[in-house]
């Protein structure tokens, strides 16, 4: 037999469902659904269109297969350029991010106006898409790797500065106070109390951004910012589909290898 508790529960004490919350959720879901339908209509997206495009997609895959590996030697230089763009963009952006992250951390910078201004600049840089940076600099200085480097510098700066400043705000302030009691100046406090705590995280963030930049530098090439992406776009425009397939497969392999190496390094640091 099942034991029944002798404790009587007063139904009036049970929590009642929040009708206003339920109504708000219903209205929110309804608005989202209406906006989804409207967006699909205005963009022309529907299942029929997708289905009608499948034969063309299959034909494109057939033209790409098999990849033309004999063209790979000519692709080595663009691949190297892609990695170089990512390295330079990550390195310079991360270095510039150091002073900005220090200014944007209230544990290090006690000047509230300078703190808020640094936060504003950091957020402003981060709001601009990388592809837009690349397109603007391609228009300004011409096609090539330089616009890609500049775009990745801005992106790396924004991300590394944000992540590092957040880590700085969570550090132990005990070492800072201890060094300050010795009469050390601001630079000495940063070098001996802040850097030892934040260095592993900073390097880890930089490696993570480098992973992202490898993928991004490939995409930036599609707007003329150098690297293997520009070579891929040229191959597609010239209907060299087997060469394009070689680029896609090789890019996929490169990204996986670099991601694995970077992940291993970050795991050792953290």
Tab-separated table of C-alpha atoms in Angstrom:
chain	number	residue	atom	x	y	z
A	1	UNK	CA	0.000	0.000	0.000
A	2	UNK	CA	1.093	3.561	-0.652
A	3	UNK	CA	1.563	5.694	2.404
A	4	UNK	CA	-0.427	8.879	2.357
A	5	UNK	CA	0.905	11.883	4.220
A	6	UNK	CA	-1.299	13.093	7.016
A	7	UNK	CA	-0.215	16.694	6.444
A	8	UNK	CA	-3.025	18.696	4.930
A	9	UNK	CA	-1.959	21.301	2.364
A	10	UNK	CA	-4.037	24.423	2.144
A	11	UNK	CA	-4.663	25.075	-1.593
A	12	UNK	CA	-4.687	28.804	-0.926
A	13	UNK	CA	-0.998	28.636	0.041
A	14	UNK	CA	0.072	27.140	-3.293
A	15	UNK	CA	1.723	29.589	-5.733
A	16	UNK	CA	-0.667	30.802	-8.378
A	17	UNK	CA	0.376	31.029	-12.014
A	18	UNK	CA	1.424	34.501	-13.057
A	19	UNK	CA	-1.218	35.401	-15.635
A	20	UNK	CA	0.529	38.575	-16.746
A	21	UNK	CA	3.781	36.664	-17.375
A	22	UNK	CA	1.921	34.036	-19.392
A	23	UNK	CA	0.164	36.753	-21.401
A	24	UNK	CA	3.452	38.557	-22.089
A	25	UNK	CA	5.078	35.330	-23.266
A	26	UNK	CA	2.136	34.607	-25.564
A	27	UNK	CA	2.255	38.107	-27.066
A	28	UNK	CA	6.043	37.907	-27.469
A	29	UNK	CA	5.913	34.541	-29.254
A	30	UNK	CA	3.083	35.768	-31.491
A	31	UNK	CA	5.002	38.921	-32.472
A	32	UNK	CA	8.141	36.871	-33.169
A	33	UNK	CA	6.153	34.440	-35.337
A	34	UNK	CA	4.523	37.266	-37.312
A	35	UNK	CA	7.914	38.916	-37.860
A	36	UNK	CA	9.354	35.562	-38.995
A	37	UNK	CA	6.584	35.089	-41.565
A	38	UNK	CA	6.953	38.685	-42.760
A	39	UNK	CA	10.727	38.308	-43.113
A	40	UNK	CA	10.325	35.083	-45.089
A	41	UNK	CA	7.832	36.755	-47.430
A	42	UNK	CA	9.898	39.900	-48.041
A	43	UNK	CA	13.126	37.952	-48.647
A	44	UNK	CA	11.453	35.401	-50.887
A	45	UNK	CA	12.472	32.489	-48.672
A	46	UNK	CA	10.299	29.415	-48.938
A	47	UNK	CA	10.694	25.653	-49.146
A	48	UNK	CA	9.694	25.617	-52.818
A	49	UNK	CA	12.537	27.977	-53.730
A	50	UNK	CA	15.015	25.864	-51.777
A	51	UNK	CA	13.795	22.674	-53.443
A	52	UNK	CA	13.930	24.218	-56.924
A	53	UNK	CA	17.566	25.200	-56.344
A	54	UNK	CA	18.689	21.712	-55.316
A	55	UNK	CA	19.326	20.471	-58.896
A	56	UNK	CA	21.638	23.447	-59.547
A	57	UNK	CA	23.440	22.754	-56.281
A	58	UNK	CA	23.904	19.093	-57.219
A	59	UNK	CA	25.250	20.117	-60.635
A	60	UNK	CA	27.731	22.485	-58.969
A	61	UNK	CA	28.934	19.705	-56.647
A	62	UNK	CA	29.377	17.409	-59.648
A	63	UNK	CA	31.452	20.042	-61.446
A	64	UNK	CA	33.601	20.495	-58.332
A	65	UNK	CA	34.286	16.778	-57.954
A	66	UNK	CA	36.979	15.633	-57.843
A	67	UNK	CA	39.153	18.455	-56.485
A	68	UNK	CA	42.046	19.276	-58.800
A	69	UNK	CA	44.999	18.620	-56.496
A	70	UNK	CA	47.495	19.404	-59.236
A	71	UNK	CA	46.665	23.085	-58.611
A	72	UNK	CA	47.585	22.884	-54.919
A	73	UNK	CA	51.217	24.062	-55.321
A	74	UNK	CA	49.921	27.339	-56.768
A	75	UNK	CA	47.690	27.751	-53.691
A	76	UNK	CA	50.469	27.542	-51.103
A	77	UNK	CA	51.339	31.251	-51.375
A	78	UNK	CA	47.710	32.431	-50.814
A	79	UNK	CA	47.370	30.059	-47.846
A	80	UNK	CA	50.582	31.397	-46.320
A	81	UNK	CA	49.325	34.934	-46.917
A	82	UNK	CA	46.073	34.075	-45.103
A	83	UNK	CA	48.004	32.843	-42.062
A	84	UNK	CA	50.256	35.913	-42.180
A	85	UNK	CA	47.231	38.230	-42.244
A	86	UNK	CA	45.801	36.454	-39.188
A	87	UNK	CA	49.123	36.510	-37.303
A	88	UNK	CA	49.845	40.196	-37.916
A	89	UNK	CA	46.263	41.272	-37.226
A	90	UNK	CA	46.094	39.250	-34.009
A	91	UNK	CA	49.510	40.340	-32.725
A	92	UNK	CA	49.119	44.072	-33.324
A	93	UNK	CA	45.486	44.106	-32.179
A	94	UNK	CA	46.324	42.217	-28.976
A	95	UNK	CA	49.234	44.541	-28.154
A	96	UNK	CA	47.068	47.649	-28.620
A	97	UNK	CA	44.369	45.978	-26.501
A	98	UNK	CA	46.642	45.907	-23.433
A	99	UNK	CA	46.497	49.621	-22.486
A	100	UNK	CA	42.818	49.859	-23.432
A	101	UNK	CA	41.910	46.865	-21.259
A	102	UNK	CA	43.838	48.376	-18.333
A	103	UNK	CA	41.943	51.641	-18.713
A	104	UNK	CA	38.628	49.769	-19.021
A	105	UNK	CA	39.107	47.846	-15.750
A	106	UNK	CA	37.960	49.540	-12.543
A	107	UNK	CA	40.399	47.481	-10.468
A	108	UNK	CA	43.314	49.194	-12.217
A	109	UNK	CA	41.927	52.515	-13.414
A	110	UNK	CA	40.239	54.570	-10.682
A	111	UNK	CA	39.452	57.508	-12.981
A	112	UNK	CA	35.742	56.996	-13.655
A	113	UNK	CA	35.563	59.306	-16.699
A	114	UNK	CA	38.554	57.636	-18.362
A	115	UNK	CA	37.115	54.242	-17.454
A	116	UNK	CA	33.757	54.988	-19.100
A	117	UNK	CA	35.428	56.545	-22.154
A	118	UNK	CA	37.618	53.445	-22.629
A	119	UNK	CA	34.558	51.210	-22.353
A	120	UNK	CA	32.764	53.331	-24.944
A	121	UNK	CA	35.662	53.183	-27.428
A	122	UNK	CA	35.999	49.438	-26.937
A	123	UNK	CA	32.291	48.840	-27.560
A	124	UNK	CA	32.260	51.222	-30.527
A	125	UNK	CA	35.064	49.336	-32.284
A	126	UNK	CA	33.378	46.006	-31.593
A	127	UNK	CA	30.037	47.025	-33.104
A	128	UNK	CA	31.475	47.415	-36.628
A	129	UNK	CA	31.520	44.070	-38.530
A	130	UNK	CA	34.913	42.816	-39.713
A	131	UNK	CA	33.712	42.529	-43.290
A	132	UNK	CA	32.761	46.220	-43.231
A	133	UNK	CA	36.233	47.211	-42.022
A	134	UNK	CA	37.734	45.178	-44.861
A	135	UNK	CA	35.389	46.648	-47.490
A	136	UNK	CA	36.118	50.216	-46.368
A	137	UNK	CA	39.885	49.743	-46.413
A	138	UNK	CA	39.764	47.915	-49.759
A	139	UNK	CA	37.980	50.966	-51.163
A	140	UNK	CA	40.527	53.271	-49.505
A	141	UNK	CA	43.846	51.545	-50.284
A	142	UNK	CA	42.963	48.972	-52.932
A	143	UNK	CA	42.808	45.190	-53.202
A	144	UNK	CA	45.389	43.171	-51.273
A	145	UNK	CA	46.298	41.810	-47.842
A	146	UNK	CA	46.759	45.211	-46.170
A	147	UNK	CA	42.999	45.940	-45.786
A	148	UNK	CA	42.567	42.466	-44.307
A	149	UNK	CA	45.306	43.098	-41.755
A	150	UNK	CA	43.736	46.413	-40.704
A	151	UNK	CA	40.289	44.803	-40.366
A	152	UNK	CA	41.667	42.041	-38.144
A	153	UNK	CA	43.630	44.530	-36.035
A	154	UNK	CA	40.388	46.327	-35.164
A	155	UNK	CA	38.554	43.053	-34.511
A	156	UNK	CA	41.357	41.583	-32.376
A	157	UNK	CA	41.700	44.826	-30.442
A	158	UNK	CA	38.002	44.915	-29.565
A	159	UNK	CA	37.646	41.267	-28.519
A	160	UNK	CA	40.921	40.894	-26.604
A	161	UNK	CA	40.397	44.240	-24.835
A	162	UNK	CA	36.866	43.293	-23.772
A	163	UNK	CA	37.780	39.825	-22.481
A	164	UNK	CA	40.957	41.027	-20.763
A	165	UNK	CA	39.242	43.991	-19.094
A	166	UNK	CA	36.550	41.671	-17.718
A	167	UNK	CA	39.247	39.353	-16.343
A	168	UNK	CA	41.069	42.329	-14.847
A	169	UNK	CA	37.934	43.353	-12.984
A	170	UNK	CA	37.797	39.884	-11.406
A	171	UNK	CA	41.442	39.658	-10.250
A	172	UNK	CA	42.520	39.514	-6.619
A	173	UNK	CA	43.192	43.074	-5.452
A	174	UNK	CA	45.275	41.858	-2.506
A	175	UNK	CA	48.573	41.765	-4.436
A	176	UNK	CA	47.835	45.237	-5.842
A	177	UNK	CA	47.353	46.677	-2.357
A	178	UNK	CA	50.467	44.881	-1.107
A	179	UNK	CA	52.663	46.316	-3.864
A	180	UNK	CA	51.151	49.791	-3.386
A	181	UNK	CA	52.142	49.760	0.304
A	182	UNK	CA	55.792	49.477	-0.750
A	183	UNK	CA	55.548	52.872	-2.447
A	184	UNK	CA	55.606	51.439	-5.964
A	185	UNK	CA	54.398	53.623	-8.824
A	186	UNK	CA	51.495	52.717	-11.121
A	187	UNK	CA	53.672	50.970	-13.716
A	188	UNK	CA	55.370	48.848	-11.059
A	189	UNK	CA	51.996	47.888	-9.586
A	190	UNK	CA	50.827	46.723	-13.013
A	191	UNK	CA	54.045	44.801	-13.732
A	192	UNK	CA	54.325	43.016	-10.379
A	193	UNK	CA	50.710	42.684	-9.184
A	194	UNK	CA	48.493	42.717	-12.280
A	195	UNK	CA	50.485	41.106	-15.103
A	196	UNK	CA	51.241	37.832	-13.232
A	197	UNK	CA	47.515	37.342	-12.613
A	198	UNK	CA	46.270	38.230	-16.083
A	199	UNK	CA	49.047	36.982	-18.405
A	200	UNK	CA	47.735	33.393	-18.876
A	201	UNK	CA	44.215	34.629	-19.645
A	202	UNK	CA	45.520	37.313	-22.020
A	203	UNK	CA	47.563	34.779	-23.999
A	204	UNK	CA	44.600	32.393	-24.076
A	205	UNK	CA	42.302	35.132	-25.405
A	206	UNK	CA	44.857	36.077	-28.065
A	207	UNK	CA	45.132	32.457	-29.219
A	208	UNK	CA	41.351	32.177	-29.369
A	209	UNK	CA	41.127	35.348	-31.464
A	210	UNK	CA	43.861	33.965	-33.730
A	211	UNK	CA	41.675	30.888	-34.364
A	212	UNK	CA	38.774	33.136	-35.310
A	213	UNK	CA	41.012	35.337	-37.460
A	214	UNK	CA	42.193	32.357	-39.517
A	215	UNK	CA	38.597	31.705	-40.542
A	216	UNK	CA	37.810	35.391	-40.883
A	217	UNK	CA	40.822	36.159	-43.084
A	218	UNK	CA	39.501	33.568	-45.531
A	219	UNK	CA	36.128	35.329	-45.685
A	220	UNK	CA	37.686	38.798	-45.929
A	221	UNK	CA	39.425	37.710	-49.108
A	222	UNK	CA	36.008	37.506	-50.766
A	223	UNK	CA	35.839	41.323	-50.706
A	224	UNK	CA	39.382	41.657	-52.053
A	225	UNK	CA	41.305	41.713	-48.775
A	226	UNK	CA	43.919	39.200	-49.925
A	227	UNK	CA	44.598	35.641	-48.853
A	228	UNK	CA	43.054	32.395	-50.016
A	229	UNK	CA	39.551	33.888	-49.985
A	230	UNK	CA	40.446	36.201	-52.844
A	231	UNK	CA	41.865	33.236	-54.787
A	232	UNK	CA	38.661	31.281	-54.118
A	233	UNK	CA	36.495	34.112	-55.416
A	234	UNK	CA	38.638	34.401	-58.551
A	235	UNK	CA	38.328	30.646	-59.173
A	236	UNK	CA	34.537	30.756	-58.820
A	237	UNK	CA	34.234	33.787	-61.093
A	238	UNK	CA	36.303	32.011	-63.761
A	239	UNK	CA	34.229	28.792	-63.382
A	240	UNK	CA	37.312	26.878	-62.194
A	241	UNK	CA	35.168	24.755	-59.898
A	242	UNK	CA	37.617	21.889	-59.351
A	243	UNK	CA	40.265	24.385	-58.259
A	244	UNK	CA	37.685	26.019	-55.982
A	245	UNK	CA	36.923	22.604	-54.457
A	246	UNK	CA	40.633	22.117	-53.766
A	247	UNK	CA	40.723	25.479	-51.981
A	248	UNK	CA	37.642	24.654	-49.882
A	249	UNK	CA	38.932	21.235	-48.778
A	250	UNK	CA	42.424	22.572	-48.032
A	251	UNK	CA	40.974	25.530	-46.106
A	252	UNK	CA	38.824	23.160	-44.059
A	253	UNK	CA	41.891	21.069	-43.181
A	254	UNK	CA	43.978	24.142	-42.334
A	255	UNK	CA	41.339	25.551	-39.994
A	256	UNK	CA	40.915	22.224	-38.168
A	257	UNK	CA	44.678	21.785	-37.658
A	258	UNK	CA	45.168	25.339	-36.389
A	259	UNK	CA	42.128	25.068	-34.096
A	260	UNK	CA	43.467	21.839	-32.574
A	261	UNK	CA	46.938	23.297	-32.002
A	262	UNK	CA	45.542	26.498	-30.528
A	263	UNK	CA	43.164	24.581	-28.251
A	264	UNK	CA	46.028	22.448	-26.940
A	265	UNK	CA	48.088	25.555	-26.185
A	266	UNK	CA	45.183	27.254	-24.405
A	267	UNK	CA	44.509	24.147	-22.317
A	268	UNK	CA	48.118	24.121	-21.139
A	269	UNK	CA	47.974	27.802	-20.230
A	270	UNK	CA	44.722	27.613	-18.273
